PDB file of C-alpha atoms in Angstrom:
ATOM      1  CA  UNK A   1      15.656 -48.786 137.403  1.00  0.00           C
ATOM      2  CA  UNK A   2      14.066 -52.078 136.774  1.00  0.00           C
ATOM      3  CA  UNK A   3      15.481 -54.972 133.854  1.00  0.00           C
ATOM      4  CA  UNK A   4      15.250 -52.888 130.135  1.00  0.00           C
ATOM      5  CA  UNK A   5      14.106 -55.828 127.942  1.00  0.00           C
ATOM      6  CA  UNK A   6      14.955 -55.597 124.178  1.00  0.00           C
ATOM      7  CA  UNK A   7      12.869 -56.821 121.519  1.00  0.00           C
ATOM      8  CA  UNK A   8      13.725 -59.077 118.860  1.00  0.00           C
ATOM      9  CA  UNK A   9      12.751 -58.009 115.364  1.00  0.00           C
ATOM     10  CA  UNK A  10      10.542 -61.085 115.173  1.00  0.00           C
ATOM     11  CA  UNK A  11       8.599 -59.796 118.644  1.00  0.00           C
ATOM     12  CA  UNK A  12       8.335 -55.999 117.278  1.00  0.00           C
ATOM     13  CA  UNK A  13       6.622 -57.584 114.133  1.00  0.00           C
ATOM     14  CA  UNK A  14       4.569 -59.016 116.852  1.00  0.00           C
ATOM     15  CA  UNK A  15       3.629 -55.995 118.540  1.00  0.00           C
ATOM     16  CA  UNK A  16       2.144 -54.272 115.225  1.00  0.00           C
ATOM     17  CA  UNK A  17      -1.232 -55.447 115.703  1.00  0.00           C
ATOM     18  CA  UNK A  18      -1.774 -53.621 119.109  1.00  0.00           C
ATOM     19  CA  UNK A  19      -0.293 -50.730 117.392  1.00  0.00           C
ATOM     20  CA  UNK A  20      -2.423 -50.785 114.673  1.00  0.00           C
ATOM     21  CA  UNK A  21      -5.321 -51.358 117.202  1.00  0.00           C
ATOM     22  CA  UNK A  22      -4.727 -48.310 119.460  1.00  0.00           C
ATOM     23  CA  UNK A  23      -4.511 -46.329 116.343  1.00  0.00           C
ATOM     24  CA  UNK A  24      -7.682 -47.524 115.140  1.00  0.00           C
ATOM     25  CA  UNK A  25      -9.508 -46.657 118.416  1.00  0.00           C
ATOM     26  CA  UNK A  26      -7.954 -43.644 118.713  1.00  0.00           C
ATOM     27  CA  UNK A  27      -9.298 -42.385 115.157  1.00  0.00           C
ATOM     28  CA  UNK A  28     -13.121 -43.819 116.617  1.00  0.00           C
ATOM     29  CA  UNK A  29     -12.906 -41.769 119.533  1.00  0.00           C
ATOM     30  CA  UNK A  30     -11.895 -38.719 118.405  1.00  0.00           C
ATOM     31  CA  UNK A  31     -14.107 -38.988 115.592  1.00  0.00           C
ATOM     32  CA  UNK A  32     -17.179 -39.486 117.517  1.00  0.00           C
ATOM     33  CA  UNK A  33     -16.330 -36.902 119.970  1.00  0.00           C
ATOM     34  CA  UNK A  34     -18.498 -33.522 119.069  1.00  0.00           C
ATOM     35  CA  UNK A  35     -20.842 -31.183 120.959  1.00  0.00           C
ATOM     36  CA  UNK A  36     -23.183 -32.497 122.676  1.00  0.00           C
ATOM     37  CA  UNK A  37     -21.657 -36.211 123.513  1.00  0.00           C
ATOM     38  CA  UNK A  38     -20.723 -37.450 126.681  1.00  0.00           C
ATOM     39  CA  UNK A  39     -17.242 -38.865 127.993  1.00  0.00           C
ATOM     40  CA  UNK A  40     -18.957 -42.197 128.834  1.00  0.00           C
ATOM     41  CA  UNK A  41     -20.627 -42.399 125.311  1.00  0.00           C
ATOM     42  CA  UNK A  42     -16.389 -42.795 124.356  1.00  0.00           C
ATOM     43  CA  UNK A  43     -15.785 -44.851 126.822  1.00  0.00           C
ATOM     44  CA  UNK A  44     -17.905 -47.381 126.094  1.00  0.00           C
ATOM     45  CA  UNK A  45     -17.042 -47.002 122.403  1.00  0.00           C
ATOM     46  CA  UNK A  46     -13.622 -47.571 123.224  1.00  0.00           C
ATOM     47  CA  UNK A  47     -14.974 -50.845 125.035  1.00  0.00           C
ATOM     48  CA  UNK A  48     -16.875 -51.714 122.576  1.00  0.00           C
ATOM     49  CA  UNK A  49     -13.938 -51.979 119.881  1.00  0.00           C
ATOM     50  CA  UNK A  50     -11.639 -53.971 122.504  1.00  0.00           C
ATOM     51  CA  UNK A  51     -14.473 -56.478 122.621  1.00  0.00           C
ATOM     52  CA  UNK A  52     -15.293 -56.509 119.123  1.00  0.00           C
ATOM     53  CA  UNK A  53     -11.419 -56.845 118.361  1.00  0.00           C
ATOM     54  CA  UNK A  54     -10.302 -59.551 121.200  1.00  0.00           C
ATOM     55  CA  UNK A  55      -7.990 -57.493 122.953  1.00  0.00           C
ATOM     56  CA  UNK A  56      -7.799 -56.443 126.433  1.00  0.00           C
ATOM     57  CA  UNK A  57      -7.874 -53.088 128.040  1.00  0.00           C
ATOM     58  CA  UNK A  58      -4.558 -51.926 130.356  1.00  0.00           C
ATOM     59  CA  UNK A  59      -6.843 -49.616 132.287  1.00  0.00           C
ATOM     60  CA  UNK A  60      -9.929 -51.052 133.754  1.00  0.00           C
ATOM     61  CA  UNK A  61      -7.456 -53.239 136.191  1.00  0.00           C
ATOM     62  CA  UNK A  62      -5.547 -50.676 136.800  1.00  0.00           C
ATOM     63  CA  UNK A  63      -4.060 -49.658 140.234  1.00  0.00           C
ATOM     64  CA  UNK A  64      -0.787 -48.232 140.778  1.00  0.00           C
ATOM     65  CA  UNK A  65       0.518 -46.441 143.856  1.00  0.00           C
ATOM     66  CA  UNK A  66      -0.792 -42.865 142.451  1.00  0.00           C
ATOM     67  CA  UNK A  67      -4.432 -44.464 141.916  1.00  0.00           C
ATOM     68  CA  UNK A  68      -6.952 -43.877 144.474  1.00  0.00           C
ATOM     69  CA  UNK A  69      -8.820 -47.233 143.257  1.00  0.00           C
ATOM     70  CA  UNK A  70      -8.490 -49.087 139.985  1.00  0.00           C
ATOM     71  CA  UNK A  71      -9.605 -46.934 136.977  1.00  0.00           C
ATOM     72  CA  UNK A  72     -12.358 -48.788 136.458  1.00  0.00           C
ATOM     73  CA  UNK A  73     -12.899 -47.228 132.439  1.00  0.00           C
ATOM     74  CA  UNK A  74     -11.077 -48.460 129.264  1.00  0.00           C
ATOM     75  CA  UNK A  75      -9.553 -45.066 127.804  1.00  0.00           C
ATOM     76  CA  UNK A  76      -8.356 -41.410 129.525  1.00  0.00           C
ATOM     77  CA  UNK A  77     -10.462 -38.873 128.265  1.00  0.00           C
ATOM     78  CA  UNK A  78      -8.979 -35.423 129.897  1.00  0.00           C
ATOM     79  CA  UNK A  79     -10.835 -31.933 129.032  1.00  0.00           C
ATOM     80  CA  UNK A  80      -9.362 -28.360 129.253  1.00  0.00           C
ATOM     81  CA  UNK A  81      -7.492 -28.021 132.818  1.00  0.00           C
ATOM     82  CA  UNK A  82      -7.622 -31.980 132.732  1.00  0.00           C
ATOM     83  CA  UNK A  83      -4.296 -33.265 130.996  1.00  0.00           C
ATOM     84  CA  UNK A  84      -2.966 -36.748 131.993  1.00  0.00           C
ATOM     85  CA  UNK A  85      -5.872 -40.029 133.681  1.00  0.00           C
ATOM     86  CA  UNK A  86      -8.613 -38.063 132.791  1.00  0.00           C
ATOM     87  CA  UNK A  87     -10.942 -40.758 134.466  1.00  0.00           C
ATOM     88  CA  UNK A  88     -14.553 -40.763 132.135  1.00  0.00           C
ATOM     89  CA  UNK A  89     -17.284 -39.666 133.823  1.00  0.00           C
ATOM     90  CA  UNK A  90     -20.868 -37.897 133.298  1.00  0.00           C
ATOM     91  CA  UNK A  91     -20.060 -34.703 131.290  1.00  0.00           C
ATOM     92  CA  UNK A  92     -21.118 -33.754 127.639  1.00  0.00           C
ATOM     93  CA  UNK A  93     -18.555 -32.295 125.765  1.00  0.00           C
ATOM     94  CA  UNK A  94     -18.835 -28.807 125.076  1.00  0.00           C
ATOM     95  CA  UNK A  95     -18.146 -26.262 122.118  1.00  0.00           C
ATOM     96  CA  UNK A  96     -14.640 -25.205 122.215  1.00  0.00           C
ATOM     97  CA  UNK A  97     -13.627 -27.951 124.478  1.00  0.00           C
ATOM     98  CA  UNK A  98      -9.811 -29.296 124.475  1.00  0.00           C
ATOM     99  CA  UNK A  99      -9.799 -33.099 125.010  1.00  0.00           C
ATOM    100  CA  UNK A 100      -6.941 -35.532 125.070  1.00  0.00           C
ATOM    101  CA  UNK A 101      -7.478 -39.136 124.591  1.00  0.00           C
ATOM    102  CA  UNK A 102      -5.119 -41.744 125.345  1.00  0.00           C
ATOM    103  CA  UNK A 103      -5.495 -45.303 125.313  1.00  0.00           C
ATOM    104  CA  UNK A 104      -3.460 -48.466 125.898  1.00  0.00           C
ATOM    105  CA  UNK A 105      -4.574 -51.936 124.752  1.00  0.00           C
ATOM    106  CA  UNK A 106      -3.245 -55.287 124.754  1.00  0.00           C
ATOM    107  CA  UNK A 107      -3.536 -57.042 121.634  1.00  0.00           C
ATOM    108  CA  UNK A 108      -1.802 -61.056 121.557  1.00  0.00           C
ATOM    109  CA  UNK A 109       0.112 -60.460 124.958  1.00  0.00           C
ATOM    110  CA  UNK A 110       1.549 -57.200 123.720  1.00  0.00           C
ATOM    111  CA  UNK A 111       0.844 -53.470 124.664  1.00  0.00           C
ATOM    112  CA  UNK A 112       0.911 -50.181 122.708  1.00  0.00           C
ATOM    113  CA  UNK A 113       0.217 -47.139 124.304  1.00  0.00           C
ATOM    114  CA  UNK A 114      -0.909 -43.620 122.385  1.00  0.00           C
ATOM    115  CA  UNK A 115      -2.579 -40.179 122.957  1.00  0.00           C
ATOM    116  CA  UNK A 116      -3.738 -37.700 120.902  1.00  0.00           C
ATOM    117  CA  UNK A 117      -5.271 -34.102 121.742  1.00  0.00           C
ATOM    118  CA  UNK A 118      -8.236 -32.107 119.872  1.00  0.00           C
ATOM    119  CA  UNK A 119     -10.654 -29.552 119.935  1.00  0.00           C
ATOM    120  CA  UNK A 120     -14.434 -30.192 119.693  1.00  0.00           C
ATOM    121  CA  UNK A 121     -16.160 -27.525 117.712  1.00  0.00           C
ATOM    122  CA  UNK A 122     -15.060 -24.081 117.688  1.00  0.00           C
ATOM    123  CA  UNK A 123     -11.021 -24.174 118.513  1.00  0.00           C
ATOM    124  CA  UNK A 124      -9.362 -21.368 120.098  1.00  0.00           C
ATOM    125  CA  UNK A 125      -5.711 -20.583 118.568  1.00  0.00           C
ATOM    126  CA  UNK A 126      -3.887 -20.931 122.180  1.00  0.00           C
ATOM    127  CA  UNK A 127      -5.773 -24.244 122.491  1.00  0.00           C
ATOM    128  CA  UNK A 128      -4.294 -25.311 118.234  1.00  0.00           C
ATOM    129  CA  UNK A 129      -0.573 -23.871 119.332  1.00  0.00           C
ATOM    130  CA  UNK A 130      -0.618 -26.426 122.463  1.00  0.00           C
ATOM    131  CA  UNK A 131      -1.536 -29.205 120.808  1.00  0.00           C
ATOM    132  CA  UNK A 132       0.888 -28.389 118.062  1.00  0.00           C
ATOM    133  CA  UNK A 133       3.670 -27.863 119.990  1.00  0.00           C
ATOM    134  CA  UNK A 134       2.745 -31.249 121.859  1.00  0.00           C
ATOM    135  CA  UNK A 135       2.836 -32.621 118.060  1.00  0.00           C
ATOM    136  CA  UNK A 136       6.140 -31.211 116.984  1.00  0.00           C
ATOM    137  CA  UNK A 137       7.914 -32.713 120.547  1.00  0.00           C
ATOM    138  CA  UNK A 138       6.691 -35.777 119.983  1.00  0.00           C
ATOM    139  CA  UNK A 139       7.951 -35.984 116.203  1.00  0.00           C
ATOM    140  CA  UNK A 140      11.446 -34.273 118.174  1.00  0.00           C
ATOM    141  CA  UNK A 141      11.563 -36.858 120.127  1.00  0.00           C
ATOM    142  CA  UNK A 142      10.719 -39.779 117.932  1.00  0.00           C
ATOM    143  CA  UNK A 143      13.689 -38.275 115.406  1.00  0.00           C
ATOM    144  CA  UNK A 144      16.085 -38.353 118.216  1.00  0.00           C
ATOM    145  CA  UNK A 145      15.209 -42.073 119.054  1.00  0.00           C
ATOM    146  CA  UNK A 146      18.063 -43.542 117.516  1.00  0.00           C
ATOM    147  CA  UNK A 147      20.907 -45.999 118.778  1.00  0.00           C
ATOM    148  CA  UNK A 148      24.441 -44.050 119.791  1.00  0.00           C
ATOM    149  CA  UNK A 149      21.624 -41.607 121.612  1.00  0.00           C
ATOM    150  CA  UNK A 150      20.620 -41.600 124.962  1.00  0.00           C
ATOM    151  CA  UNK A 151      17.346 -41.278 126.439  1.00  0.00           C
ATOM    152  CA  UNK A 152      18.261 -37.520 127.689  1.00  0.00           C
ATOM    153  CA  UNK A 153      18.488 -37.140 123.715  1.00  0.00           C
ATOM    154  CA  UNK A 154      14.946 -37.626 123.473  1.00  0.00           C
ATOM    155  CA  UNK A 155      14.018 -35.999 126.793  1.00  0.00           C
ATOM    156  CA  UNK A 156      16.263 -32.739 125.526  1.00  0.00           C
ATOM    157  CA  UNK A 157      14.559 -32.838 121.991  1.00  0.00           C
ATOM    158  CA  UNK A 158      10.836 -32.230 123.634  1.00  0.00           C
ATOM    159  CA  UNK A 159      12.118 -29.829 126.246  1.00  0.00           C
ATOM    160  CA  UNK A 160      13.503 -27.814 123.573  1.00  0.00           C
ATOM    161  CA  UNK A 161      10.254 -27.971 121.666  1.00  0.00           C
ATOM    162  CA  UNK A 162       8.134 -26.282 125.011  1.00  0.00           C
ATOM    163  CA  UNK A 163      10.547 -23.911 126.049  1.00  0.00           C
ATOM    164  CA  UNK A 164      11.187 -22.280 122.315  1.00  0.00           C
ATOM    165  CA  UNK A 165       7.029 -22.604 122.733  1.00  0.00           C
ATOM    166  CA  UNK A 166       7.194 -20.437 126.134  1.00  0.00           C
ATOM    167  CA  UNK A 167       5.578 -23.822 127.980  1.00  0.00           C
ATOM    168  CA  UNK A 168       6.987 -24.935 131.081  1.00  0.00           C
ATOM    169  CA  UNK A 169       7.774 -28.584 131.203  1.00  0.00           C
ATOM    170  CA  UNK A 170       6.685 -31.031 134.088  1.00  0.00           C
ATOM    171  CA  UNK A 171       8.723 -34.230 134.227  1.00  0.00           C
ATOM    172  CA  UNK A 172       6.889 -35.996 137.001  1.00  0.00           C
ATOM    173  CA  UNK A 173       4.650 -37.999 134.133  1.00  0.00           C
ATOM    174  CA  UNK A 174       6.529 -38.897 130.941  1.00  0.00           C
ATOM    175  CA  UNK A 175       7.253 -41.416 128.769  1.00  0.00           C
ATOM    176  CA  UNK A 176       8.106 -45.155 129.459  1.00  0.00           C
ATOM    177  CA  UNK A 177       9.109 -48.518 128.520  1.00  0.00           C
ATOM    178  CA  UNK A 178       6.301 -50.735 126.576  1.00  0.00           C
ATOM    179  CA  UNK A 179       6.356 -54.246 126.587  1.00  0.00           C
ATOM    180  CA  UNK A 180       4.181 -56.776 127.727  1.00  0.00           C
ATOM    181  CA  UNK A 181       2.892 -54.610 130.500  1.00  0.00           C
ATOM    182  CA  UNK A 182       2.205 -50.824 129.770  1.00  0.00           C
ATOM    183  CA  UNK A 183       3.958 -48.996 131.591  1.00  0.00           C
ATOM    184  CA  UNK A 184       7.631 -50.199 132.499  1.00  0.00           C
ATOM    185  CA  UNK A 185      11.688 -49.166 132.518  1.00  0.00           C
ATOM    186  CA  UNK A 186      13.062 -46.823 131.191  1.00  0.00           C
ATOM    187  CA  UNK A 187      11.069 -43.441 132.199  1.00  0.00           C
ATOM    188  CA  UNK A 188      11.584 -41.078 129.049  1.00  0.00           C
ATOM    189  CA  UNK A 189      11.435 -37.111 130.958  1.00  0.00           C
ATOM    190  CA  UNK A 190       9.982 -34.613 128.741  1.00  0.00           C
ATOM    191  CA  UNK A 191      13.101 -32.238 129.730  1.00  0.00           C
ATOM    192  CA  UNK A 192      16.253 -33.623 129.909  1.00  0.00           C
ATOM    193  CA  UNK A 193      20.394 -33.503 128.964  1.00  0.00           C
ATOM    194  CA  UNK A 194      21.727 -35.031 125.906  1.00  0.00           C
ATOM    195  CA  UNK A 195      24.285 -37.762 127.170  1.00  0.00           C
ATOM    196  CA  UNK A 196      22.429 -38.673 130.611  1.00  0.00           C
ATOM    197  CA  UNK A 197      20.219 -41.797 130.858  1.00  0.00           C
ATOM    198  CA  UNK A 198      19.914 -45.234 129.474  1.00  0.00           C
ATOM    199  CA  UNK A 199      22.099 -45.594 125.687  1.00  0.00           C
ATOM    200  CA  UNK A 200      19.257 -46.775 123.469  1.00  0.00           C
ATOM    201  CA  UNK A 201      19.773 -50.022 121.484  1.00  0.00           C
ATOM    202  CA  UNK A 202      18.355 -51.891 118.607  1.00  0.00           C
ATOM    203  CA  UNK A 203      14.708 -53.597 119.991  1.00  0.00           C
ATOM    204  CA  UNK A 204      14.364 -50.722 122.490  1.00  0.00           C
ATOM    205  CA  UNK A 205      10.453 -50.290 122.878  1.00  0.00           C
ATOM    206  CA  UNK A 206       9.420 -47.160 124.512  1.00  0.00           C
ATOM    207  CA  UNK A 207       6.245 -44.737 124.529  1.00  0.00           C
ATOM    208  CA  UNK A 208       7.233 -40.848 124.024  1.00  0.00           C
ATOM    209  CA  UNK A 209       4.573 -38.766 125.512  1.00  0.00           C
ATOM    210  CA  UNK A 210       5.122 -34.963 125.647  1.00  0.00           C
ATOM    211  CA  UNK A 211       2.147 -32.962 127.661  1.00  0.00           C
ATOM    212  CA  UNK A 212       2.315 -29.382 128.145  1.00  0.00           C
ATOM    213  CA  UNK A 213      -0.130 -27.052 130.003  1.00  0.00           C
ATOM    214  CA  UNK A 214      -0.501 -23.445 128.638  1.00  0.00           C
ATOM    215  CA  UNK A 215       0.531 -21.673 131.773  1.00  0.00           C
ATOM    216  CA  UNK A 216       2.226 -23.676 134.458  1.00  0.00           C
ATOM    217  CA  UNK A 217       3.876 -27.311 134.872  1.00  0.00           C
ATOM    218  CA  UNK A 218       1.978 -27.627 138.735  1.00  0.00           C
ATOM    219  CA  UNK A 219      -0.095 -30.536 138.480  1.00  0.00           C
ATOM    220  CA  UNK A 220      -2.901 -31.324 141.136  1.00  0.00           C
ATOM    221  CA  UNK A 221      -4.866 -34.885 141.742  1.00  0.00           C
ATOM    222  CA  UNK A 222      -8.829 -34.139 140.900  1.00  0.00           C
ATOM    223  CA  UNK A 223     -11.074 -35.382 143.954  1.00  0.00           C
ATOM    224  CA  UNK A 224     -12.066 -38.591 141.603  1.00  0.00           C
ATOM    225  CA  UNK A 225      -7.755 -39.936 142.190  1.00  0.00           C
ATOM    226  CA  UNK A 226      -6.824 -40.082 139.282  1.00  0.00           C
ATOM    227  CA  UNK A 227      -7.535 -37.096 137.436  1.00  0.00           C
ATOM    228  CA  UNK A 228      -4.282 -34.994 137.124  1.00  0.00           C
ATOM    229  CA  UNK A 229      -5.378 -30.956 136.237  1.00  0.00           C
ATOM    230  CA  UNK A 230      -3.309 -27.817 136.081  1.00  0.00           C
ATOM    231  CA  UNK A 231      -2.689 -25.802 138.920  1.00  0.00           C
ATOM    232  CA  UNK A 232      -3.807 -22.543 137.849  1.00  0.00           C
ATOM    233  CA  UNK A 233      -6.817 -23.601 135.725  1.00  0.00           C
ATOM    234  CA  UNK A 234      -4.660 -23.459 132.072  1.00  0.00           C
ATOM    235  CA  UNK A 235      -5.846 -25.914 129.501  1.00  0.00           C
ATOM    236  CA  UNK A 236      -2.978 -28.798 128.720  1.00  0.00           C
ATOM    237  CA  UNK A 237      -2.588 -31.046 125.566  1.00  0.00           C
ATOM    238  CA  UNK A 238      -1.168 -34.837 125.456  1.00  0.00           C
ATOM    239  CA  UNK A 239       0.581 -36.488 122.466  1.00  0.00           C
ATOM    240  CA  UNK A 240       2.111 -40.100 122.700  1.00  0.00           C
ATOM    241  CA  UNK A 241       2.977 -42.356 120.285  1.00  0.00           C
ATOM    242  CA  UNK A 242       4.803 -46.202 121.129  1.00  0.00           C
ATOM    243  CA  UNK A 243       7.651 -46.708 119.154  1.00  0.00           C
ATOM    244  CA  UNK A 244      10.754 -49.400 118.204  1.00  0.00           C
ATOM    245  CA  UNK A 245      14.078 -48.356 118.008  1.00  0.00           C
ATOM    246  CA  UNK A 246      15.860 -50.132 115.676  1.00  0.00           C
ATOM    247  CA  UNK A 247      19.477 -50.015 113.786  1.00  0.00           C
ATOM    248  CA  UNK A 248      17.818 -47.230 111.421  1.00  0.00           C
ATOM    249  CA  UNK A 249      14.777 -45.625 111.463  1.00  0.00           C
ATOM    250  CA  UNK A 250      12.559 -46.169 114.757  1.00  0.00           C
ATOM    251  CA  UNK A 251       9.415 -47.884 113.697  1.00  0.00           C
ATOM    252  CA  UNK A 252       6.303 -45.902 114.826  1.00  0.00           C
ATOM    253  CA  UNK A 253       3.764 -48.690 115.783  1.00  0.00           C
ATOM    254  CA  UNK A 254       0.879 -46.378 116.794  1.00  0.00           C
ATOM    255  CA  UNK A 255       0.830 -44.670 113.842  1.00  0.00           C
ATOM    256  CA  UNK A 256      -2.789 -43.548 112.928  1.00  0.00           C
ATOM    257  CA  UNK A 257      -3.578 -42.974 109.032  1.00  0.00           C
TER     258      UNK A 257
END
């Protein structure tokens, strides 16, 4: 594990605008997404707003080890099967369609990181329970970020959420520090023990991310590298939000209205 860097309360005050930012784009996406419009029409909405707003994208840049090539597109947009770096390409979403957004941005030198998962048109009720239950870990998890816990706290609170669910949980892709990069120590496991991992202390800044697929927790790289889809074809659903921990309450700084 790399250096855990706490925040001061001074620098979380700092980070609200990118919160409030990736919030705000967020809400634009997923309110423009409906039958009929294309993944690159959000994408470029997305880039649109970072320009408009003076911030900079985490993605476009983007190339770690798992990457075939930089991601080369501003926000993940992952349909059905499609779950985590759903990389934006020519397709017009569909009725009935499951689609998880999630977005980073950096807004003043400081990142926030969120995703949120929908259904365009005509929802299906297995499609509503995933994305629920992907909803109720993440407020789990957020409830359990507080100081005298440990991350496996957290990591137990969503795995508790899928399994009483009947999801399987991967814990390749999880959660993660957020700083002034996006993605950074600790890693926050979607299943975990209570007492195992990092304590978590005041000025702790960390995205929670539970994603569950319907039917397995197998993921497979799509042919465009970055991609990640379900094994067996079931539909998955992504919700992340970045939050502070702090001596009472954490502070939820993607927090959408």
């Amino acid at each position: 594990m790399g250096m855990i860097e706490l925040r001061t309360p001074a620098e979380i005050e700092e980070m609200r605008p990118a919160g409030r930012f990736v919030a705000s784009v967020l809400e634009a996406t997923a309110a423009a997404a409906g039958v009929g419009v294309n993944l690159l029409e959000l994408d470029a909405l997305a880039h649109e707003l970072i320009r408009k707003a003076g911030a900079e994208s985490c993605y476009i840049d983007y190339h770690p080890s798992f990457g075939a090539s930089p991601f080369g597109k501003v926000i993940c947009t992952s349909v059905n099967d499609a779950v985590l770096h759903g990389l934006p390409f020519d397709y017009r979403l569909r009725d009935g369609d499951l689609l998880s957004l999630d977005f980073a941005a950096s807004v003043n030198g400081w990142v926030s990181d969120s995703a949120l998962s929908i259904v365009v048109g005509t929802p299906r009720d297995g499609d509503l329970r995933l994305i629920d239950t992907t909803q109720r870990a993440l407020e789990a998890g957020i409830a359990a970020a507080r100081v005298g816990n440990r991350i496996g706290e957290i990591s137990r609170a969503i795995g508790d959420i899928a399994k009483a669910a009947g999801y399987a949980v991967n814990t390749d892709f999880g959660g993660h520090g957020v700083g002034r990069t996006m993605h950074g120590d600790p890693h926050v496991a979607n299943s975990g023990r209570p007492g195992r991992g990092l304590p978590l202390k005041p000025g702790l800044v960390i995205a929670i991310e539970p994603w569950f697929l319907e039917t397995t927790d197998r993921i497979f790289t799509d042919p465009d590298g970055w991609t990640l889809r379900s094994a067996d074809g079931s539909r998955g659903a992504h919700s992340e939000h970045t939050i502070a921990i702090t001596d009472g309450d954490p502070i939820v700084l993607t927090q959408r209205d």
